[in-house]
PDB file of C-alpha atoms and ligand atoms in Angstrom:
ATOM      1  CA  MET N 465       5.880   9.697  21.851  1.00 86.00           C
ATOM      2  CA  LEU N 466       6.228   6.703  19.566  1.00 92.00           C
ATOM      3  CA  PHE N 467       4.792   6.429  17.040  1.00 93.00           C
ATOM      4  CA  ASP N 468       2.975   9.555  16.773  1.00 90.00           C
ATOM      5  CA  GLN N 469       2.114  10.203  13.122  1.00 88.00           C
ATOM      6  CA  PRO N 470      -1.869   9.884  11.473  1.00 86.00           C
ATOM      7  CA  GLY N 471      -2.590   6.916   9.475  1.00 85.00           C
ATOM      8  CA  ILE N 472      -0.401   4.071  11.636  1.00 91.00           C
ATOM      9  CA  PRO N 473      -2.859   1.210  13.593  1.00 91.00           C
ATOM     10  CA  GLU N 474      -5.100   2.174  16.697  1.00 92.00           C
ATOM     11  CA  GLU N 475      -3.800  -0.840  17.780  1.00 93.00           C
ATOM     12  CA  THR N 476      -0.168  -0.499  16.722  1.00 94.00           C
ATOM     13  CA  VAL N 477       0.355   2.161  18.387  1.00 94.00           C
ATOM     14  CA  VAL N 478      -0.634   0.828  21.867  1.00 94.00           C
ATOM     15  CA  ALA N 479       1.199  -1.989  21.135  1.00 94.00           C
ATOM     16  CA  VAL N 480       3.692  -0.108  20.831  1.00 95.00           C
ATOM     17  CA  ARG N 481       3.864   2.915  23.421  1.00 94.00           C
ATOM     18  CA  LYS N 482       2.536  -0.372  25.823  1.00 93.00           C
ATOM     19  CA  SER N 483       6.167  -2.574  25.402  1.00 92.00           C
ATOM     20  CA  ALA N 484       8.233   1.093  25.823  1.00 92.00           C
ATOM     21  CA  LYS N 485       6.870   2.209  28.814  1.00 90.00           C
ATOM     22  CA  THR N 486       7.123  -0.938  30.234  1.00 88.00           C
ATOM     23  CA  GLY N 487      10.668  -0.609  28.734  1.00 85.00           C
ATOM     24  CA  ARG N 488      10.108  -3.833  27.767  1.00 87.00           C
ATOM     25  CA  LEU N 489      10.187  -2.951  24.109  1.00 92.00           C
ATOM     26  CA  PRO N 490      10.927  -6.329  21.791  1.00 95.00           C
ATOM     27  CA  GLN N 491      14.808  -7.689  20.911  1.00 96.00           C
ATOM     28  CA  SER N 492      13.397  -7.824  16.792  1.00 97.00           C
ATOM     29  CA  VAL N 493      11.099  -6.087  15.598  1.00 97.00           C
ATOM     30  CA  LEU N 494       9.407  -6.466  11.831  1.00 97.00           C
ATOM     31  CA  LEU N 495       8.526  -3.394  11.063  1.00 97.00           C
ATOM     32  CA  THR N 496       5.349  -4.361   7.951  1.00 95.00           C
ATOM     33  CA  GLY N 497       2.991  -1.747   5.457  1.00 91.00           C
ATOM     34  CA  GLY N 498       2.781   0.968   5.523  1.00 91.00           C
ATOM     35  CA  GLU N 499       4.686   3.970   3.169  1.00 91.00           C
ATOM     36  CA  ASP N 500       8.214   3.144   3.023  1.00 93.00           C
ATOM     37  CA  LYS N 501       8.814   6.833   4.627  1.00 94.00           C
ATOM     38  CA  LEU N 502       6.935   6.207   7.711  1.00 94.00           C
ATOM     39  CA  ARG N 503       8.618   2.961   8.340  1.00 95.00           C
ATOM     40  CA  LEU N 504      12.198   4.771   8.368  1.00 96.00           C
ATOM     41  CA  LEU N 505      10.542   6.878  10.159  1.00 95.00           C
ATOM     42  CA  CYS N 506       8.783   4.444  12.635  1.00 96.00           C
ATOM     43  CA  GLY N 507      12.568   2.383  13.142  1.00 97.00           C
ATOM     44  CA  LYS N 508      15.084   4.971  13.563  1.00 96.00           C
ATOM     45  CA  GLU N 509      12.588   5.840  16.373  1.00 96.00           C
ATOM     46  CA  LEU N 510      11.940   1.960  17.689  1.00 96.00           C
ATOM     47  CA  ALA N 511      16.424   2.895  17.213  1.00 96.00           C
ATOM     48  CA  ALA N 512      16.044   6.333  19.713  1.00 96.00           C
ATOM     49  CA  ALA N 513      13.386   4.323  22.130  1.00 95.00           C
ATOM     50  CA  VAL N 514      16.438   2.260  23.371  1.00 95.00           C
ATOM     51  CA  LEU N 515      19.654   4.234  22.572  1.00 96.00           C
ATOM     52  CA  CYS N 516      18.038   7.617  24.397  1.00 95.00           C
ATOM     53  CA  ASP N 517      19.909   8.650  27.278  1.00 94.00           C
ATOM     54  CA  SER N 518      17.403  10.188  28.659  1.00 92.00           C
ATOM     55  CA  PRO N 519      13.452   7.519  27.798  1.00 90.00           C
ATOM     56  CA  VAL N 520      10.890   8.706  29.304  1.00 88.00           C
ATOM     57  CA  GLU N 521       8.116   5.854  29.504  1.00 85.00           C
ATOM     58  CA  GLY N 522      10.481   4.558  27.093  1.00 84.00           C
ATOM     59  CA  CYS N 523      10.050   7.261  24.977  1.00 89.00           C
ATOM     60  CA  PRO N 524      14.039   9.383  23.126  1.00 94.00           C
ATOM     61  CA  CYS N 525      13.300  12.142  24.288  1.00 94.00           C
ATOM     62  CA  GLY N 526      14.107  13.582  20.378  1.00 93.00           C
ATOM     63  CA  LYS N 527      16.871  16.334  22.757  1.00 94.00           C
ATOM     64  CA  CYS N 528      19.736  14.413  23.749  1.00 95.00           C
ATOM     65  CA  LYS N 529      23.190  13.619  22.114  1.00 96.00           C
ATOM     66  CA  SER N 530      22.110   9.963  21.311  1.00 96.00           C
ATOM     67  CA  CYS N 531      18.324  10.393  19.904  1.00 96.00           C
ATOM     68  CA  LYS N 532      19.933  14.056  17.413  1.00 96.00           C
ATOM     69  CA  LYS N 533      22.678  11.626  16.801  1.00 96.00           C
ATOM     70  CA  VAL N 534      20.178   8.946  15.151  1.00 96.00           C
ATOM     71  CA  LYS N 535      18.036  11.403  13.659  1.00 93.00           C
ATOM     72  CA  ALA N 536      22.088  12.557  11.934  1.00 94.00           C
ATOM     73  CA  GLY N 537      21.821   9.250  10.390  1.00 94.00           C
ATOM     74  CA  SER N 538      25.238   9.403  12.748  1.00 96.00           C
ATOM     75  CA  HIS N 539      24.688   7.259  16.169  1.00 97.00           C
ATOM     76  CA  PRO N 540      27.858   4.547  16.044  1.00 97.00           C
ATOM     77  CA  ASP N 541      25.526   2.289  17.982  1.00 97.00           C
ATOM     78  CA  LEU N 542      22.957   2.274  15.280  1.00 97.00           C
ATOM     79  CA  VAL N 543      23.930   0.275  12.441  1.00 97.00           C
ATOM     80  CA  ALA N 544      21.952  -0.042   9.381  1.00 97.00           C
ATOM     81  CA  VAL N 545      22.440  -3.208   7.604  1.00 97.00           C
ATOM     82  CA  MET N 546      22.580  -2.163   3.325  1.00 96.00           C
ATOM     83  CA  PRO N 547      23.713  -3.082   0.111  1.00 95.00           C
ATOM     84  CA  ALA N 548      27.374  -2.136   0.195  1.00 93.00           C
ATOM     85  CA  GLU N 549      27.958   0.324  -2.486  1.00 92.00           C
ATOM     86  CA  GLY N 550      27.067  -0.541  -6.061  1.00 92.00           C
ATOM     87  CA  ARG N 551      24.809  -3.200  -5.934  1.00 92.00           C
ATOM     88  CA  LYS N 552      21.651  -4.073  -5.099  1.00 90.00           C
ATOM     89  CA  THR N 553      21.831  -6.766  -2.427  1.00 92.00           C
ATOM     90  CA  VAL N 554      22.927  -7.596   1.054  1.00 95.00           C
ATOM     91  CA  SER N 555      26.097  -9.928   0.710  1.00 95.00           C
ATOM     92  CA  LYS N 556      26.810 -12.500   3.125  1.00 95.00           C
ATOM     93  CA  GLU N 557      30.164 -10.694   3.659  1.00 95.00           C
ATOM     94  CA  ILE N 558      27.610  -7.659   4.773  1.00 96.00           C
ATOM     95  CA  ILE N 559      26.403 -10.149   7.492  1.00 96.00           C
ATOM     96  CA  SER N 560      29.141 -11.536   8.762  1.00 96.00           C
ATOM     97  CA  GLU N 561      30.667  -8.487   8.913  1.00 95.00           C
ATOM     98  CA  GLN N 562      28.906  -5.617  10.349  1.00 96.00           C
ATOM     99  CA  VAL N 563      25.955  -8.160  12.327  1.00 96.00           C
ATOM    100  CA  VAL N 564      27.454 -11.434  13.116  1.00 95.00           C
ATOM    101  CA  GLU N 565      30.849 -11.079  13.737  1.00 95.00           C
ATOM    102  CA  LYS N 566      30.193  -7.418  16.199  1.00 95.00           C
ATOM    103  CA  LEU N 567      27.070  -8.858  17.731  1.00 96.00           C
ATOM    104  CA  TYR N 568      28.559  -9.910  20.902  1.00 96.00           C
ATOM    105  CA  VAL N 569      30.597  -6.866  20.494  1.00 96.00           C
ATOM    106  CA  ALA N 570      29.522  -4.443  23.323  1.00 96.00           C
ATOM    107  CA  PRO N 571      28.116  -1.024  22.351  1.00 97.00           C
ATOM    108  CA  ASN N 572      30.044   2.414  21.844  1.00 95.00           C
ATOM    109  CA  GLU N 573      28.137   5.400  23.479  1.00 94.00           C
ATOM    110  CA  SER N 574      25.022   3.427  24.715  1.00 95.00           C
ATOM    111  CA  GLU N 575      23.574   1.080  26.849  1.00 94.00           C
ATOM    112  CA  ASN N 576      22.501  -1.038  24.147  1.00 96.00           C
ATOM    113  CA  LYS N 577      22.975  -0.865  20.144  1.00 97.00           C
ATOM    114  CA  VAL N 578      20.519  -1.645  17.021  1.00 98.00           C
ATOM    115  CA  PHE N 579      20.484  -3.370  14.772  1.00 98.00           C
ATOM    116  CA  LEU N 580      18.412  -1.215  11.297  1.00 98.00           C
ATOM    117  CA  PHE N 581      16.882  -3.045   8.223  1.00 98.00           C
ATOM    118  CA  PRO N 582      15.891  -0.706   6.133  1.00 97.00           C
ATOM    119  CA  ASP N 583      14.773  -2.395   3.032  1.00 96.00           C
ATOM    120  CA  ALA N 584      14.165  -6.385   4.897  1.00 97.00           C
ATOM    121  CA  GLN N 585      12.111  -7.159   2.004  1.00 95.00           C
ATOM    122  CA  ASP N 586      15.433  -7.319  -0.421  1.00 95.00           C
ATOM    123  CA  LEU N 587      17.137  -9.989   2.006  1.00 95.00           C
ATOM    124  CA  SER N 588      17.381 -12.838   0.602  1.00 94.00           C
ATOM    125  CA  PRO N 589      16.535 -15.612   1.854  1.00 94.00           C
ATOM    126  CA  ILE N 590      20.494 -16.970   2.483  1.00 94.00           C
ATOM    127  CA  ILE N 591      21.165 -13.418   3.886  1.00 96.00           C
ATOM    128  CA  GLN N 592      17.832 -14.109   5.979  1.00 96.00           C
ATOM    129  CA  ASN N 593      18.458 -18.090   7.165  1.00 95.00           C
ATOM    130  CA  ALA N 594      22.606 -16.477   7.353  1.00 95.00           C
ATOM    131  CA  LEU N 595      21.009 -14.347  10.378  1.00 96.00           C
ATOM    132  CA  LEU N 596      19.100 -16.816  12.364  1.00 95.00           C
ATOM    133  CA  LYS N 597      21.556 -17.466  14.593  1.00 94.00           C
ATOM    134  CA  SER N 598      21.699 -13.656  15.460  1.00 95.00           C
ATOM    135  CA  LEU N 599      18.349 -13.208  16.163  1.00 96.00           C
ATOM    136  CA  GLU N 600      17.669 -16.768  17.927  1.00 93.00           C
ATOM    137  CA  GLU N 601      19.251 -15.900  21.433  1.00 89.00           C
ATOM    138  CA  PRO N 602      20.593 -12.333  20.672  1.00 94.00           C
ATOM    139  CA  PRO N 603      22.628 -10.347  23.817  1.00 96.00           C
ATOM    140  CA  PRO N 604      21.026  -8.425  26.066  1.00 95.00           C
ATOM    141  CA  PHE N 605      22.034  -5.080  24.564  1.00 96.00           C
ATOM    142  CA  VAL N 606      21.119  -5.328  21.066  1.00 97.00           C
ATOM    143  CA  MET N 607      17.883  -4.782  19.191  1.00 97.00           C
ATOM    144  CA  PHE N 608      17.073  -5.672  15.363  1.00 98.00           C
ATOM    145  CA  VAL N 609      14.857  -3.488  12.738  1.00 98.00           C
ATOM    146  CA  PHE N 610      13.298  -4.920   9.989  1.00 98.00           C
ATOM    147  CA  LEU N 611      11.747  -2.619   7.688  1.00 97.00           C
ATOM    148  CA  CYS N 612       9.804  -4.697   4.823  1.00 95.00           C
ATOM    149  CA  ASN N 613       7.371  -3.411   2.032  1.00 91.00           C
ATOM    150  CA  ARG N 614       5.790  -7.113   1.603  1.00 88.00           C
ATOM    151  CA  ARG N 615       5.721  -9.089   4.624  1.00 89.00           C
ATOM    152  CA  GLU N 616       5.503 -12.430   2.212  1.00 89.00           C
ATOM    153  CA  SER N 617       9.271 -11.373   1.704  1.00 91.00           C
ATOM    154  CA  MET N 618       9.944 -12.252   5.090  1.00 94.00           C
ATOM    155  CA  LEU N 619      10.663 -16.226   6.166  1.00 95.00           C
ATOM    156  CA  GLU N 620       8.527 -17.116   8.442  1.00 94.00           C
ATOM    157  CA  THR N 621      11.458 -18.548  10.440  1.00 95.00           C
ATOM    158  CA  VAL N 622      12.364 -14.949  10.416  1.00 96.00           C
ATOM    159  CA  ILE N 623       8.920 -14.062  10.916  1.00 96.00           C
ATOM    160  CA  SER N 624       8.392 -16.643  14.679  1.00 96.00           C
ATOM    161  CA  ARG N 625      11.220 -14.447  15.895  1.00 96.00           C
ATOM    162  CA  CYS N 626       9.693 -10.998  15.681  1.00 97.00           C
ATOM    163  CA  THR N 627       6.835  -8.923  17.817  1.00 96.00           C
ATOM    164  CA  GLU N 628       4.927  -7.139  14.346  1.00 95.00           C
ATOM    165  CA  PHE N 629       3.876  -4.358  14.630  1.00 95.00           C
ATOM    166  CA  SER N 630       1.771  -3.101  10.981  1.00 94.00           C
ATOM    167  CA  LEU N 631       2.216  -0.248  10.309  1.00 94.00           C
ATOM    168  CA  GLY N 632      -1.272  -0.286   8.075  1.00 88.00           C
ATOM    169  CA  ASP N 633      -2.748  -2.548   5.384  1.00 83.00           C
ATOM    170  CA  LEU N 634      -1.429  -0.244   2.201  1.00 75.00           C
ATOM    171  CA  GLN N 635      -2.500  -2.896  -0.176  1.00 75.00           C
ATOM    172  CA  ALA N 636      -5.976  -2.855   1.232  1.00 79.00           C
ATOM    173  CA  GLU N 637      -5.568   0.641   1.159  1.00 78.00           C
ATOM    174  CA  SER N 638      -5.155   2.377  -1.955  1.00 81.00           C
ATOM    175  CA  LYS N 639      -7.846  -0.916  -2.794  1.00 86.00           C
ATOM    176  CA  LYS N 640     -10.476   1.039  -1.040  1.00 88.00           C
ATOM    177  CA  LYS N 641      -9.464   4.089  -2.635  1.00 90.00           C
ATOM    178  CA  GLU N 642      -9.636   2.569  -6.305  1.00 92.00           C
ATOM    179  CA  ALA N 643     -13.009   1.383  -5.867  1.00 93.00           C
ATOM    180  CA  MET N 644     -14.778   4.552  -4.821  1.00 94.00           C
ATOM    181  CA  LEU N 645     -12.648   6.399  -7.858  1.00 95.00           C
ATOM    182  CA  ALA N 646     -14.165   3.600 -10.209  1.00 96.00           C
ATOM    183  CA  LEU N 647     -18.132   4.192  -8.488  1.00 96.00           C
ATOM    184  CA  GLN N 648     -17.458   7.975  -9.154  1.00 96.00           C
ATOM    185  CA  THR N 649     -16.001   8.245 -12.061  1.00 97.00           C
ATOM    186  CA  ALA N 650     -18.679   5.232 -13.579  1.00 97.00           C
ATOM    187  CA  ALA N 651     -21.830   8.051 -11.453  1.00 97.00           C
ATOM    188  CA  ASP N 652     -19.794  10.288 -13.805  1.00 96.00           C
ATOM    189  CA  LEU N 653     -19.746   9.052 -17.364  1.00 97.00           C
ATOM    190  CA  ALA N 654     -23.371   8.155 -17.028  1.00 96.00           C
ATOM    191  CA  ARG N 655     -24.554  11.797 -15.937  1.00 95.00           C
ATOM    192  CA  ALA N 656     -21.705  13.533 -19.559  1.00 95.00           C
ATOM    193  CA  LEU N 657     -23.848  10.397 -21.252  1.00 93.00           C
ATOM    194  CA  CYS N 658     -27.317  11.722 -20.749  1.00 92.00           C
ATOM    195  CA  GLY N 659     -26.227  15.162 -20.997  1.00 86.00           C
ATOM    196  CA  GLY N 660     -23.195  16.085 -22.197  1.00 78.00           C
ATOM    197  CA  THR N 661     -21.183  16.588 -25.069  1.00 86.00           C
ATOM    198  CA  GLU N 662     -18.613  13.201 -26.060  1.00 87.00           C
ATOM    199  CA  PHE N 663     -16.281  16.182 -24.237  1.00 91.00           C
ATOM    200  CA  ASP N 664     -17.595  15.715 -21.741  1.00 93.00           C
ATOM    201  CA  LEU N 665     -17.891  12.439 -21.992  1.00 94.00           C
ATOM    202  CA  MET N 666     -13.754  12.861 -21.949  1.00 93.00           C
ATOM    203  CA  LEU N 667     -13.510  14.359 -19.017  1.00 95.00           C
ATOM    204  CA  ALA N 668     -15.447  12.481 -17.543  1.00 96.00           C
ATOM    205  CA  ALA N 669     -13.307   9.688 -18.881  1.00 96.00           C
ATOM    206  CA  ALA N 670     -10.393  10.959 -17.921  1.00 96.00           C
ATOM    207  CA  PRO N 671      -8.524   9.833 -14.458  1.00 96.00           C
ATOM    208  CA  MET N 672      -9.284   6.047 -16.423  1.00 96.00           C
ATOM    209  CA  GLN N 673      -5.875   6.684 -18.771  1.00 94.00           C
ATOM    210  CA  LYS N 674      -3.055   4.775 -17.990  1.00 89.00           C
ATOM    211  CA  ASN N 675      -4.385   3.120 -15.673  1.00 91.00           C
ATOM    212  CA  ARG N 676      -5.964  -0.139 -16.435  1.00 91.00           C
ATOM    213  CA  SER N 677      -7.072  -1.686 -13.122  1.00 91.00           C
ATOM    214  CA  LEU N 678      -9.241   1.570 -12.699  1.00 95.00           C
ATOM    215  CA  MET N 679     -11.181   1.213 -16.264  1.00 95.00           C
ATOM    216  CA  LYS N 680     -12.251  -2.120 -15.243  1.00 95.00           C
ATOM    217  CA  LYS N 681     -13.858  -1.673 -12.419  1.00 96.00           C
ATOM    218  CA  THR N 682     -15.730   1.275 -13.606  1.00 97.00           C
ATOM    219  CA  ALA N 683     -16.702  -0.874 -15.965  1.00 97.00           C
ATOM    220  CA  GLU N 684     -18.172  -3.022 -13.461  1.00 96.00           C
ATOM    221  CA  CYS N 685     -19.433   0.116 -11.398  1.00 96.00           C
ATOM    222  CA  PHE N 686     -21.079   1.203 -15.255  1.00 97.00           C
ATOM    223  CA  ALA N 687     -22.481  -2.199 -16.271  1.00 96.00           C
ATOM    224  CA  LEU N 688     -24.416  -2.183 -12.980  1.00 96.00           C
ATOM    225  CA  ILE N 689     -25.787   0.796 -12.909  1.00 97.00           C
ATOM    226  CA  VAL N 690     -26.942   0.330 -16.357  1.00 96.00           C
ATOM    227  CA  ARG N 691     -28.822  -2.938 -15.329  1.00 96.00           C
ATOM    228  CA  ASP N 692     -30.321  -0.505 -13.279  1.00 95.00           C
ATOM    229  CA  ALA N 693     -31.281   1.378 -15.615  1.00 95.00           C
ATOM    230  CA  MET N 694     -33.096  -1.984 -17.313  1.00 94.00           C
ATOM    231  CA  ALA N 695     -34.767  -2.578 -13.546  1.00 93.00           C
ATOM    232  CA  ALA N 696     -35.626   0.332 -13.022  1.00 89.00           C
ATOM    233  CA  ASN N 697     -39.291  -0.048 -13.649  1.00 85.00           C
ATOM    234  CA  SER N 698     -39.822  -3.641 -12.356  1.00 86.00           C
ATOM    235  CA  ASP N 699     -39.209  -4.339  -8.334  1.00 82.00           C
ATOM    236  CA  ALA N 700     -36.339  -4.698  -8.559  1.00 84.00           C
ATOM    237  CA  ALA N 701     -34.071  -3.450  -6.058  1.00 86.00           C
ATOM    238  CA  PHE N 702     -31.017  -0.918  -7.323  1.00 87.00           C
ATOM    239  CA  LEU N 703     -27.741  -3.251  -6.811  1.00 89.00           C
ATOM    240  CA  SER N 704     -25.015   0.747  -7.939  1.00 88.00           C
ATOM    241  CA  GLN N 705     -24.962   2.848  -5.876  1.00 89.00           C
ATOM    242  CA  HIS N 706     -26.770   5.155  -8.353  1.00 93.00           C
ATOM    243  CA  GLU N 707     -30.446   4.977  -8.392  1.00 92.00           C
ATOM    244  CA  ARG N 708     -30.092   9.129  -9.383  1.00 94.00           C
ATOM    245  CA  GLU N 709     -27.767   8.288 -12.429  1.00 95.00           C
ATOM    246  CA  ALA N 710     -29.628   5.303 -13.558  1.00 95.00           C
ATOM    247  CA  LEU N 711     -33.390   6.363 -14.426  1.00 95.00           C
ATOM    248  CA  LEU N 712     -31.304   8.976 -16.496  1.00 95.00           C
ATOM    249  CA  LEU N 713     -30.561   6.280 -18.217  1.00 95.00           C
ATOM    250  CA  ASN N 714     -33.864   4.683 -18.012  1.00 94.00           C
ATOM    251  CA  SER N 715     -35.476   7.895 -18.588  1.00 93.00           C
ATOM    252  CA  ARG N 716     -32.796   8.453 -22.268  1.00 92.00           C
ATOM    253  CA  CYS N 717     -31.847   4.961 -23.162  1.00 91.00           C
ATOM    254  CA  SER N 718     -33.516   2.417 -25.296  1.00 91.00           C
ATOM    255  CA  VAL N 719     -33.173  -1.508 -24.456  1.00 92.00           C
ATOM    256  CA  THR N 720     -31.712  -1.989 -27.193  1.00 93.00           C
ATOM    257  CA  ALA N 721     -29.129   1.071 -26.558  1.00 93.00           C
ATOM    258  CA  LEU N 722     -28.896  -0.071 -22.459  1.00 95.00           C
ATOM    259  CA  LEU N 723     -27.339  -3.670 -24.226  1.00 95.00           C
ATOM    260  CA  LYS N 724     -25.065  -2.540 -25.961  1.00 95.00           C
ATOM    261  CA  MET N 725     -24.278  -0.436 -23.052  1.00 96.00           C
ATOM    262  CA  LYS N 726     -23.727  -3.236 -21.016  1.00 96.00           C
ATOM    263  CA  ASP N 727     -22.098  -5.513 -24.052  1.00 96.00           C
ATOM    264  CA  ALA N 728     -19.306  -2.650 -24.070  1.00 96.00           C
ATOM    265  CA  MET N 729     -18.161  -2.774 -20.316  1.00 97.00           C
ATOM    266  CA  GLU N 730     -17.763  -6.488 -20.929  1.00 96.00           C
ATOM    267  CA  GLU N 731     -15.446  -6.247 -23.942  1.00 95.00           C
ATOM    268  CA  ILE N 732     -13.627  -3.828 -21.378  1.00 95.00           C
ATOM    269  CA  ARG N 733     -13.621  -5.850 -18.678  1.00 94.00           C
ATOM    270  CA  SER N 734     -12.207  -8.740 -20.632  1.00 94.00           C
ATOM    271  CA  TYR N 735      -9.674  -7.007 -22.740  1.00 93.00           C
ATOM    272  CA  ALA N 736      -8.490  -5.047 -19.344  1.00 90.00           C
ATOM    273  CA  ASP N 737      -8.420  -8.705 -18.755  1.00 88.00           C
ATOM    274  CA  ASN N 738      -5.685  -9.519 -21.175  1.00 88.00           C
ATOM    275  CA  ASN N 739      -3.441  -6.229 -21.497  1.00 81.00           C
ATOM    276  CA  ALA N 740      -4.440  -4.369 -23.886  1.00 83.00           C
ATOM    277  CA  ASN N 741      -2.728  -1.331 -24.743  1.00 90.00           C
ATOM    278  CA  GLU N 742      -4.208   1.615 -21.874  1.00 90.00           C
ATOM    279  CA  ASN N 743      -4.989   4.282 -24.413  1.00 92.00           C
ATOM    280  CA  LEU N 744      -6.834   2.228 -26.983  1.00 93.00           C
ATOM    281  CA  LEU N 745      -8.647   0.680 -24.309  1.00 94.00           C
ATOM    282  CA  LEU N 746      -9.947   3.865 -22.879  1.00 95.00           C
ATOM    283  CA  SER N 747     -10.672   5.085 -26.790  1.00 94.00           C
ATOM    284  CA  LYS N 748     -12.808   2.588 -26.814  1.00 95.00           C
ATOM    285  CA  PHE N 749     -14.330   2.656 -23.385  1.00 95.00           C
ATOM    286  CA  THR N 750     -15.823   6.074 -24.616  1.00 95.00           C
ATOM    287  CA  SER N 751     -16.201   5.578 -27.736  1.00 94.00           C
ATOM    288  CA  SER N 752     -18.284   2.145 -27.800  1.00 94.00           C
ATOM    289  CA  LEU N 753     -20.853   4.885 -24.809  1.00 94.00           C
ATOM    290  CA  PHE N 754     -20.906   7.352 -27.743  1.00 92.00           C
ATOM    291  CA  ASN N 755     -21.885   5.283 -30.157  1.00 91.00           C
ATOM    292  CA  ALA N 756     -24.628   3.159 -28.182  1.00 90.00           C
ATOM    293  CA  MET N 757     -26.373   7.732 -27.047  1.00 87.00           C
ATOM    294  CA  GLN N 758     -25.696   8.500 -30.974  1.00 83.00           C
ATOM    295  CA  ALA N 759     -27.241   5.034 -32.435  1.00 76.00           C
ATOM    296  CA  GLU N 760     -30.670   5.886 -30.106  1.00 66.00           C
ATOM    297  CA  GLU N 761     -30.184   9.840 -30.806  1.00 64.00           C
ATOM    298  CA  GLN N 762     -30.691   8.772 -34.959  1.00 63.00           C
ATOM    299  CA  ARG N 763     -33.172   6.435 -33.657  1.00 57.00           C
ATOM    300  CA  THR N 764     -35.408   9.291 -31.890  1.00 54.00           C
TER     301      THR N 764
HETATM  302 ZN1   ZN Q2126      17.249  11.074  24.545  1.00 82.03          ZN
END
């Protein structure tokens, strides 16, 4: 089955399979998002689907000569449009020689032929413009497949001539993961601070190593735990999702110490915004919390 890979949004899988089943895969496809490997795999699957000698419901059989050649990258009717050796980007000459001049040349072995652009995000606007005419009215046996990790690098005029399938929003996915990790790290820091040694605190802070953005997010989460700790004796609702850690801080720290921690977190956030050195920032993160706690212990 087409796009039989984990992580691809359900609606994309449904849409691709539906159009393959009716034998109507779009002539120009833009695959966006997902990881590079997945995108290439899906692009090749689409190519195999239209080049296969005996497709079943629009899906490549995976066994015929054509399918095997697509997989091996040796099918004469699958043209991967890539930069010339030693060059970083696809030149206008390549577009002319490999695409524009060959557009109406009949396929060699299969009934169709596919122009695959494995790194469409690197195509300059000039190159994309040079492709527009070909995209507009391709002969019926031609399919274009653009693989692109940054949709915003594609011209609207190109996007509008393609059917777009998203393989998942990696950015949203990684942001979500980071937010979860920040929540977890902030809670670990609070527990280490209340019960552990300076070494425990460093261990809890380890995920933030060389990750300025995670430090910033963790500082925000930790500031919320501190805020909850300060409000724990009132009727205010908990905001940090870490009630237990907030109560722990509340039981161990004076308001003065909590205020110091809150200020420290604000400082970390502003340093992180100003691109402070990551190693120094991490050490400031742990030492400022540790010092606030130490002052507390000396006081009592
Ligand atoms: Zn096949």
